[in-house]
Coordinates of C-alpha atoms in Angstrom, one line a residue:
X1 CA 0.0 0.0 0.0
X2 CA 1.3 3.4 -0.7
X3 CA 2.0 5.8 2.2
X4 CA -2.0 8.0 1.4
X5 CA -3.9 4.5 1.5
X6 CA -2.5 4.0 4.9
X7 CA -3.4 7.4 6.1
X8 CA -6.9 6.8 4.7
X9 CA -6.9 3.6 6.8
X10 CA -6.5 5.1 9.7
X11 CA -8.1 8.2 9.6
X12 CA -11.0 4.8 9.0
X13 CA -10.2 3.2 12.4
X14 CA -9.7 6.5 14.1
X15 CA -13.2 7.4 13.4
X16 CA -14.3 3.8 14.2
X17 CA -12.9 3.5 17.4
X18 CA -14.2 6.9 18.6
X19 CA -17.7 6.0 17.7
X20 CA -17.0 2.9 19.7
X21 CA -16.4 5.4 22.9
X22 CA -13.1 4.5 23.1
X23 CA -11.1 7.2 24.6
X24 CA -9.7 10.2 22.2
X25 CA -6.5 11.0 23.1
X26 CA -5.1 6.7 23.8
X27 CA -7.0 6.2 19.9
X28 CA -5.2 9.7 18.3
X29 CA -2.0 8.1 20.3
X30 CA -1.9 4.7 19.7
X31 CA -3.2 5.0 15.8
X32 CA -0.2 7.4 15.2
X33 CA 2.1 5.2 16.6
X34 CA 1.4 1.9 14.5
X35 CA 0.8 4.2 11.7
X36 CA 4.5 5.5 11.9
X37 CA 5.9 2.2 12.4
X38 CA 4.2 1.1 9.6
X39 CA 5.2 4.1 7.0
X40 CA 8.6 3.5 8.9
X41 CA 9.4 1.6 11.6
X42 CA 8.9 1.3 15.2
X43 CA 12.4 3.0 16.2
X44 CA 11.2 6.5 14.7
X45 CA 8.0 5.9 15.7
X46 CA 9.3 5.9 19.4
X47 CA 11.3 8.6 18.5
X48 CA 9.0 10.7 17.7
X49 CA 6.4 9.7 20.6
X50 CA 9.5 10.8 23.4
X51 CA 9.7 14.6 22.0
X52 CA 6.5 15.5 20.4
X53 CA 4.8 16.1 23.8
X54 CA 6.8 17.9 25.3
X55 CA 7.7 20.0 22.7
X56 CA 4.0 21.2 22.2
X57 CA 2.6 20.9 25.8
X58 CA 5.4 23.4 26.9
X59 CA 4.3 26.0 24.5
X60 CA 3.4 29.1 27.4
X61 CA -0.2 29.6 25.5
X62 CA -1.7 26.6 26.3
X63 CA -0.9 27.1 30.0
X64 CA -4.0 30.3 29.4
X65 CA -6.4 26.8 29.7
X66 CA -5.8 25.4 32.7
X67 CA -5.7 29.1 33.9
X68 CA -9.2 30.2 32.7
X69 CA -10.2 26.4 34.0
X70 CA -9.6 27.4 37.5
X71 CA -10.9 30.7 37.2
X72 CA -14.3 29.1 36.0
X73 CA -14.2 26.3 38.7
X74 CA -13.7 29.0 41.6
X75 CA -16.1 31.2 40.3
X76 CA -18.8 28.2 40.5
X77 CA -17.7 26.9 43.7
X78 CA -17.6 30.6 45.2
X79 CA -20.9 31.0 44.0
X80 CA -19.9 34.3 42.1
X81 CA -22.5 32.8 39.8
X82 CA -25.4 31.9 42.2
X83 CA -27.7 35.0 41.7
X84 CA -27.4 35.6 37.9
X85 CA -30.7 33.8 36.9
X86 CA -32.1 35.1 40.0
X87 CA -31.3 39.0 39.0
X88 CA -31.8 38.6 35.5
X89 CA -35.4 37.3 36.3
X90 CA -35.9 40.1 37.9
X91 CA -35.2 42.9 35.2
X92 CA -36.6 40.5 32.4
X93 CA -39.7 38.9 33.6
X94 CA -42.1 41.4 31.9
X95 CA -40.5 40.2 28.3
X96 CA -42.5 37.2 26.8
X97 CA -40.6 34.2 27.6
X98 CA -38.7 36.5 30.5
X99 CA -37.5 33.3 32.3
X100 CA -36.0 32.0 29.1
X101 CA -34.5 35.2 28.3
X102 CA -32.7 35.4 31.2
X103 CA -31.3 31.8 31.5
X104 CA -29.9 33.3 28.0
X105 CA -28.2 35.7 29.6
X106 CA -27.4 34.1 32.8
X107 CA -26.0 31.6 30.6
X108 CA -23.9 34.2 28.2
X109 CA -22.3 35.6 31.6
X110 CA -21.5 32.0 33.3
X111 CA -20.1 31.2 29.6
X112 CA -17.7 34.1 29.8
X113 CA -16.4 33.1 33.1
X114 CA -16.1 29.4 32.3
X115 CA -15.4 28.6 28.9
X116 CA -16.8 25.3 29.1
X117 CA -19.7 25.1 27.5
X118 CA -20.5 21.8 29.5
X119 CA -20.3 23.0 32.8
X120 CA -22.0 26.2 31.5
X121 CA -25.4 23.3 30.7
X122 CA -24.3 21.6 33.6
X123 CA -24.6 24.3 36.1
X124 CA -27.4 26.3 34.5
X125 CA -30.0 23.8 34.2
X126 CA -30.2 22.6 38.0
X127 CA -31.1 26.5 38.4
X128 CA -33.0 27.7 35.7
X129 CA -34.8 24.6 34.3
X130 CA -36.8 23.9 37.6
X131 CA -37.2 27.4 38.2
X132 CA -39.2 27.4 34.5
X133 CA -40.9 23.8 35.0
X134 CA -42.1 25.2 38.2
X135 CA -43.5 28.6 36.7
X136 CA -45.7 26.6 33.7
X137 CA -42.7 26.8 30.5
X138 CA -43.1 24.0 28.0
X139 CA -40.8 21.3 29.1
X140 CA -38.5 21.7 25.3
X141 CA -38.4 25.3 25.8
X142 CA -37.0 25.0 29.2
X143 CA -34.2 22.9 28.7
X144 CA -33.5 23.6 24.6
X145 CA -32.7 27.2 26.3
X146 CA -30.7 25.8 28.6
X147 CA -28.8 23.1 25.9
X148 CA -28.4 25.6 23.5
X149 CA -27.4 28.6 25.2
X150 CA -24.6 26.3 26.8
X151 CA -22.7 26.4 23.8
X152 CA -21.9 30.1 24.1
X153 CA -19.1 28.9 26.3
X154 CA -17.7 27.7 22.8
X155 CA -17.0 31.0 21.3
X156 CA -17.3 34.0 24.1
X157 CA -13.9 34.3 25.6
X158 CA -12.2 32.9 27.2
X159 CA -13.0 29.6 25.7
X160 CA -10.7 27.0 25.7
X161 CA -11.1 25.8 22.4
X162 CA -10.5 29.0 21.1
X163 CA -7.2 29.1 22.9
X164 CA -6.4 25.3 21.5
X165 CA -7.2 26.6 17.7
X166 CA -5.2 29.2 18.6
X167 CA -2.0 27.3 19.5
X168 CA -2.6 24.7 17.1
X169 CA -3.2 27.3 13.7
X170 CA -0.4 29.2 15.5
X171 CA -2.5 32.4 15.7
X172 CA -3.0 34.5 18.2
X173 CA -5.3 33.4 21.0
X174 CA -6.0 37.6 21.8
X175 CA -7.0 38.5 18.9
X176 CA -9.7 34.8 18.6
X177 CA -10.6 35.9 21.6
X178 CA -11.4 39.2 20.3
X179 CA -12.8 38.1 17.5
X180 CA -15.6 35.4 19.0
X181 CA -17.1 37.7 21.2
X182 CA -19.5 39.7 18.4
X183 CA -20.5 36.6 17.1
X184 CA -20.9 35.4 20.5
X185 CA -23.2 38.0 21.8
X186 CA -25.2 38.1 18.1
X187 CA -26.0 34.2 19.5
X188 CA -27.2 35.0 21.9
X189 CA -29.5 37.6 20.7
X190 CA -31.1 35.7 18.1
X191 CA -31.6 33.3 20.7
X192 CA -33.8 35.8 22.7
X193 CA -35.3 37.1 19.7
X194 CA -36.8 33.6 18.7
X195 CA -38.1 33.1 22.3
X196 CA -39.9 36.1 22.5
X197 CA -41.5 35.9 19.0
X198 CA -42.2 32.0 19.7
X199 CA -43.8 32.9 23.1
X200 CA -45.8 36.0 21.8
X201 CA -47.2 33.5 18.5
X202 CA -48.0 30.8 21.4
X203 CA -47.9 32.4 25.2
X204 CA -48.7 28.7 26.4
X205 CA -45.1 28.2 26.0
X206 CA -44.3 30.0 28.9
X207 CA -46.7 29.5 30.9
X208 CA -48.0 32.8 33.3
X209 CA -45.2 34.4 35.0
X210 CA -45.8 37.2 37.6
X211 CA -42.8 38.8 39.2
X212 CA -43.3 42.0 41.6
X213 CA -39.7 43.4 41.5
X214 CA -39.2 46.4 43.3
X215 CA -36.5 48.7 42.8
X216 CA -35.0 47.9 46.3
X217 CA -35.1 44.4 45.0
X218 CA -33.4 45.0 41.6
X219 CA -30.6 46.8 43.8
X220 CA -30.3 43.8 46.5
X221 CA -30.1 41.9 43.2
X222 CA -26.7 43.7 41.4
X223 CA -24.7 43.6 45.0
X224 CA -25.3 39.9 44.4
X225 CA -24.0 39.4 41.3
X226 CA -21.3 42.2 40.6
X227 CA -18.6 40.2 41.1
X228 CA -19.0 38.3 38.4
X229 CA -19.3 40.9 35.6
X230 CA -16.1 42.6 37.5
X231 CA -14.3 40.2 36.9
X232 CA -15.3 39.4 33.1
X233 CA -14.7 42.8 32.5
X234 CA -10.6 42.8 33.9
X235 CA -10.0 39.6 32.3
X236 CA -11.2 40.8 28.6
X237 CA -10.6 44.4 29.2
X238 CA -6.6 43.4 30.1
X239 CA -6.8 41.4 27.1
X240 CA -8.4 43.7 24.6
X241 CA -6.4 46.6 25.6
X242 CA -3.2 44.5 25.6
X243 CA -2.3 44.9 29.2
X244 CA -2.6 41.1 29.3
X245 CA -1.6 38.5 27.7
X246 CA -4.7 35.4 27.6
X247 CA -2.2 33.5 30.2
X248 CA -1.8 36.6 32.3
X249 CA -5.4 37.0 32.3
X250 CA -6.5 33.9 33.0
X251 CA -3.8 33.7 36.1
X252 CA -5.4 37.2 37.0
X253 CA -9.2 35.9 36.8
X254 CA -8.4 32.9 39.0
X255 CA -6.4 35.1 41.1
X256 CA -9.1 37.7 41.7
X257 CA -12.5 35.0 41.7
X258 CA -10.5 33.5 44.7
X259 CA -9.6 36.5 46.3
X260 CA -13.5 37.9 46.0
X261 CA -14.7 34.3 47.1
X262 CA -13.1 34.7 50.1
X263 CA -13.8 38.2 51.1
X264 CA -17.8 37.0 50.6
X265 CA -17.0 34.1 52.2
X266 CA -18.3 32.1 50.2
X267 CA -15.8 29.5 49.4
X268 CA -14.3 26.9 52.3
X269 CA -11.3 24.9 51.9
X270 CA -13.4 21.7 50.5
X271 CA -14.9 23.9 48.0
X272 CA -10.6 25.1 46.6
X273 CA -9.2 21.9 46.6
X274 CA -13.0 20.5 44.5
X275 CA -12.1 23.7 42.1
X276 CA -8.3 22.4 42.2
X277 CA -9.1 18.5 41.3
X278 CA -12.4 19.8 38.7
X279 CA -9.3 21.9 36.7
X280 CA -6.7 19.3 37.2
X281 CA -8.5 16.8 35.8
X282 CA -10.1 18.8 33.1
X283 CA -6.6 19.7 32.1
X284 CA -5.0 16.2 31.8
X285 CA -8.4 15.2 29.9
X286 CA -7.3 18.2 27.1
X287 CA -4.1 17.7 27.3
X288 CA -4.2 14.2 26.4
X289 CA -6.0 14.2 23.5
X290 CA -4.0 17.3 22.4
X291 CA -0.8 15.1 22.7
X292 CA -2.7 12.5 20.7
X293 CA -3.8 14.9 18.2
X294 CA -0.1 16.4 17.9
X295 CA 1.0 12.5 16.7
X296 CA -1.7 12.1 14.5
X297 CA -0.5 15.5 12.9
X298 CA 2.9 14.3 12.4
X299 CA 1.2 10.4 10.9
X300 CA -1.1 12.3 8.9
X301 CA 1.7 14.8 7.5
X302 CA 4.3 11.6 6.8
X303 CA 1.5 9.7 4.6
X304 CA 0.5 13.1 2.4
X305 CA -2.8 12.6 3.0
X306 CA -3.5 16.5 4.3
X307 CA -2.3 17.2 0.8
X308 CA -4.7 14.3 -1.1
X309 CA -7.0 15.3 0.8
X310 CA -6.4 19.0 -0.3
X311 CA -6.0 18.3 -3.8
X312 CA -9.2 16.2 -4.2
X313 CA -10.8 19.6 -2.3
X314 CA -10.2 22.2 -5.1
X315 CA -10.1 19.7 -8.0
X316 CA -13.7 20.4 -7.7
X317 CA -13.1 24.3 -7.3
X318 CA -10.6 26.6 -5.6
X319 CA -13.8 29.1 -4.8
X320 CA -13.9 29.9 -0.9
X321 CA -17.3 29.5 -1.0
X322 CA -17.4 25.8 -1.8
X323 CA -13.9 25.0 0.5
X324 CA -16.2 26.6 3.7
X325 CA -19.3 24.3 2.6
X326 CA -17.0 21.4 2.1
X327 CA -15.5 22.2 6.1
X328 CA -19.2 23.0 7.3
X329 CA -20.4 19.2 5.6
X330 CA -17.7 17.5 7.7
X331 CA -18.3 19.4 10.7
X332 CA -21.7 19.2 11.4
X333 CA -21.8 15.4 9.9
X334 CA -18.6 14.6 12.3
X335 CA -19.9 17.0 15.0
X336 CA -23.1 14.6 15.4
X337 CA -20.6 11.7 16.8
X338 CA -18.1 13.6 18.2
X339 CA -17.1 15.9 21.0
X340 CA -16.1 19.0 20.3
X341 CA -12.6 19.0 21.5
X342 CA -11.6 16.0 19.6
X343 CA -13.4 16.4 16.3
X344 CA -11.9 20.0 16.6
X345 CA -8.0 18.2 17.3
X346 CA -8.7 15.5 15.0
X347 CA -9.8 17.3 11.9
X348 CA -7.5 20.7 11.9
X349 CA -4.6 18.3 10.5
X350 CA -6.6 18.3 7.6
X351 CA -8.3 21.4 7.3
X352 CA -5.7 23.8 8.0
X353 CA -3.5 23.0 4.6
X354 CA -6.2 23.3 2.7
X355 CA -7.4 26.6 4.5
X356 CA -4.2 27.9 4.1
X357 CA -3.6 26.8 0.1
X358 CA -7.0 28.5 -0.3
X359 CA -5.8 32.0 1.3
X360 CA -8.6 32.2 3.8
X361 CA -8.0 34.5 6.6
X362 CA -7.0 31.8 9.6
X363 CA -9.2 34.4 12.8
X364 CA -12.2 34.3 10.9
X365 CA -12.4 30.7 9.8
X366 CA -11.5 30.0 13.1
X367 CA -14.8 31.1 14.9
X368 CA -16.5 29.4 11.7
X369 CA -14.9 26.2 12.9
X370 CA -16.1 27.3 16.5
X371 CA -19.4 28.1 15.6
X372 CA -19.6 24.7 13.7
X373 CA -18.9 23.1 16.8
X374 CA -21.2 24.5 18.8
X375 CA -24.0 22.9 16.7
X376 CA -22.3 19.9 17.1
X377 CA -23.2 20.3 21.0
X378 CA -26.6 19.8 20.2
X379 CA -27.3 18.6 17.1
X380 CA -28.5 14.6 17.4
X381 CA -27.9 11.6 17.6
X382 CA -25.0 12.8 20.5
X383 CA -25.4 16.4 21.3
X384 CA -23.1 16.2 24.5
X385 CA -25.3 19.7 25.9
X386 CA -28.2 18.1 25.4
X387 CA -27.5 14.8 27.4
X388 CA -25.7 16.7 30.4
X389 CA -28.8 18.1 30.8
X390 CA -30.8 15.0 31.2
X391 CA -28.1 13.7 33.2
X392 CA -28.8 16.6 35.4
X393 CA -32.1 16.7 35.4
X394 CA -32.9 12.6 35.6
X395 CA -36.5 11.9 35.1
X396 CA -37.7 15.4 35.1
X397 CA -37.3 15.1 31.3
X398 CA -37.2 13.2 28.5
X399 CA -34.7 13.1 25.8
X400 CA -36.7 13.6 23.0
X401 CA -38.4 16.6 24.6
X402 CA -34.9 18.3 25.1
X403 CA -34.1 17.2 21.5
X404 CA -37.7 18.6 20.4
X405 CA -36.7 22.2 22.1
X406 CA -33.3 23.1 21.1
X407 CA -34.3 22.7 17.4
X408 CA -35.4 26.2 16.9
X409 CA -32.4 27.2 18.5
X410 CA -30.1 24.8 15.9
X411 CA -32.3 27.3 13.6
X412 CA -31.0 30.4 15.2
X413 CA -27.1 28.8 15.2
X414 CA -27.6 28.5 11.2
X415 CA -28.8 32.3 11.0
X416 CA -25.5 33.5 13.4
X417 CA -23.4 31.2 10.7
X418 CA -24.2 32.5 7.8
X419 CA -24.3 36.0 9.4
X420 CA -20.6 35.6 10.2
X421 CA -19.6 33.5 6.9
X422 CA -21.0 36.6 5.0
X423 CA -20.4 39.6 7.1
X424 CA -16.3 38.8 8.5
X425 CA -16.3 42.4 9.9
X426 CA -18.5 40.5 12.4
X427 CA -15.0 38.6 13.7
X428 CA -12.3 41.1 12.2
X429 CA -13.4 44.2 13.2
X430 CA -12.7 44.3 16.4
X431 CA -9.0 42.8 16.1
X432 CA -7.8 44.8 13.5
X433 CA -8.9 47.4 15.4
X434 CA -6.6 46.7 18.4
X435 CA -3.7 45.1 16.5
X436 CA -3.6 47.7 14.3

C-alpha cells in the first residue's frame, strides 16, 4: 500500500474506534504510533512519541487553559454565579418568555467566566430549568434554552477551544478571543429574539409568570451578582487593551474570583481543593488528547494525506465559498458523533492546509470552525449539551423533549453562521482594530 492509503486507513479506524467510545486521546496516540511504524518503523515511531509532547505541551499559550479552567471552577464553587438567573429574572420577567430570556443571559455571563460550555449546561440547568418547569414553561423550551445557550461557552472568551485553535493554527489566542465575542453576543440575541417571537405567537409556551420586582429588590439583586461581571470585565478588558496576555489574564481571573470568594465568604477549603481537582482533571483530559492529536498530525503529515485530501478539495473548485461548505459538511456530519474537543484536534490536521492553500483568513475561519462546533453540542444523535442536561435533570425530562426544544435554537445557530460566513467584519473588526 502506498503511504496515502495508509493514512486513509487510519483516519478509518480512528473514526471507528471513537464511535466505539473508546477514549480520544489513547485512539489519536496509539493509531499514530502503529501508523509511523508502519510508513517507517517502530524505532522512529518511538522517536517521535518521546519529543513530540513535550515540545507542544510546553508552549506558554496553552498554559491560558488550565488558567481560565480554574478561574471558571472558583467562580462556580464561590458561587460568584449563584444570583445571575435570579437577577436577571428580575429585570426580564415582563418580556414574553422573560425566564428563558434570562437563563440566556445568565448563561452568556457564566459562559464568559467558564469557557466550558458543558459545565456552563451543567450548572445552569439545576437553576433555571426547575425554576421554569415550576413557573408553567413547555418542558423543550426549558431545557432547549438551557442546551443551546450552553454552547456560548464555545466561542465567548475565554473559551478553551478557542485558545487550542489558537496554539494549534499558531495564531493569536488575543486577537480569537477578540474576534468570537461579536458573534458570541449576536447568538445569543437571536436566541432571545426567537423566544420572544415564539412565546408571543404561542404564550402557552411559557406559561404565566408574575414577578413583583421592586427597585430595592433589583438593587439587592446587582450587589449579588457584581462580582461576576467585574471580573469578566478585567480579564477581557486586560486582554483587549493588551495589558494582558490570555495567560496573564487567566492567572489574574483565577487570582481575583478566589480573592473575592473569600472576602464573601463564600468558598471553604473543600470547595478550593473541588475547584483544584475539577481543573486538574479537566486539564489532563485536554491535554491528552492534544498530545494525541499532535502525533496524529505528524502520521497524517508523513503519509501526504492532508495534501490528497487538499487536492481532491479544489479539483472540484478553488472558490472559498465551496472550500467553507466542504468544512461545514464534515463538521456538522462529524460534529453529530463527536465531542467537540476531539473532532476540533482531530480534523485541523486536515483542514488547516487546505485553508491555508486556499488564502482564507485563519481568525475568521476559526470562529466558523467554533461556531460549527457549537451545533455539534446539540445537534442529534450525541449532542453532548443536550445529554448533560438529562443527566442533570434525571427523570424530570425526557430526551426527545430536550431534543424537540433546542431545534429552533439549531435554527438560530444557522442564522449566526451564515451571518458571520457573509459579514467577517463581524470577527475582524474588532481585532484589527486593536492590532492595528
Amino acid at each position: 500500500m502506498d503511504n496515502t492509503t495508509i493514512g486513509v486507513i487510519a483516519v478509518g479506524i480512528t473514526l471507528l474506534l471513537i464511535a466505539l467510545r473508546f477514549p480520544i486521546g489513547v485512539v489519536l496516540g496509539l493509531v499514530s504510533i502503529l501508523g509511523i511504524a508502519e510508513l517507517t518503523n517502530m524505532r522512529i515511531a518511538w522517536g517521535v512519541v518521546s519529543a513530540t509532547p513535550f515540545d507542544f505541551i510546553g508552549q506558554w499559550e496553552l498554559t491560558a487553559a488550565p488558567m481560565f479552567l480554574f478561574m471558571g471552577y472558583l467562580a462556580t464553587e464561590g458561587k460568584l454565579t449563584s444570583g445571575l438567573f435570579g437577577a436577571l429574572r428580575l429585570f426580564l420577567a415582563r418580556l414574553p418568555g422573560g425566564l428563558a430570556i434570562s437563563s440566556v443571559g445568565a448563561c452568556t455571563f457564566f459562559a464568559a467566566a467558564s469557557g466550558s460550555s458543558v459545565a456552563t449546561a451543567a450548572a445552569m440547568s439545576r437553576i433555571a430549568v426547575p425554576e421554569m418547569l415550576k413557573n408553567g414553561y413547555d418542558k423543550g423550551l426549558a431545557t432547549g434554552t438551557i442546551a443551546a445557550s450552553g454552547t456560548l461557552g464555545s466561542l465567548i472568551p475565554p473559551s478553551v477551544l478557542l485558545i487550542l485553535y489558537g496554539v494549534y493554527a499558531q495564531v493569536s489566542v488575543g486577537q480569537l478571543f477578540m474576534a468570537g465575542f461579536i458573534p458570541g453576543l449576536v447568538s445569543a440575541l437571536l436566541y432571545a429574539m426567537m423566544i420572544m417571537v415564539r412565546v408571543k405567537a404561542n404564550p402557552a409556551l411559557a406559561g404565566d409568570v408574575k414577578v413583583d420586582a421592586t427597585r430595592a429588590d433589583k438593587i439587592a439583586a446587582l450587589k449579588e451578582i457584581w462580582p461576576l461581571p467585574t471580573l469578566i470585565l478585567l480579564v477581557l478588558g486586560g486582554i483587549f487593551t493588551g495589558y494582558f496576555s490570555p495567560t496573564e489574564a487567566g492567572a489574574l481571573g483565577a487570582f481575583f474570583a478566589l480573592c473575592i470568594s473569600l472576602t464573601r465568604r463564600s468558598l471553604d477549603w473543600q470547595g478550593f481543593k473541588t475547584a483544584a481537582v475539577n481543573t486538574l482533571q479537566s486539564t489532563a483530559s485536554i491535554f491528552l488528547i492534544l498530545i494525541g492529536s499532535v502525533l496524529f498530525t505528524k502520521f497524517l503529515a508523513m503519509s501526504r494525506l492532508p495534501t490528497a485530501f487538499s487536492e481532491m478539495i479544489l479539483s472540484v473548485s478553488d472558490s472559498q465559498w465551496w472550500i467553507l461548505f466542504a468544512v461545514a459538511l464534515i463538521y456538522l456530519l462529524l460534529g453529530m458523533l463527536i465531542d467537540s474537543i476531539g473532532l476540533l484536534l482531530l480534523t485541523l490536521p486536515l483542514i488547516l492546509p487546505l485553508v491555508d492553500t486556499a488564502g482564507i483568513d485563519a481568525i475568521w475561519f476559526g470562529i466558523i470552525v467554533i461556531k460549527l462546533l457549537e451545533v455539534g453540542l446539540v445537534t442529534p444523535p450525541i449532542g453532548l449539551n443536550v445529554y448533560v442536561i438529562k443527566g442533570a435533570l434525571g427523570n424530570l425530562v425526557t430526551l426527545p423533549e430536550v431534543f424537540r426544544g433546542v431545534s429552533w435554537f439549531i435554527l438560530m445557530d444557522f442564522v449566526a453562521l451564515l451571518l458571520i460566513i457573509l459579514i467577517p467584519a463581524m470577527s475582524l473588526w474588532l481585532p484589527s482594530l486593536v492590532y492595528n
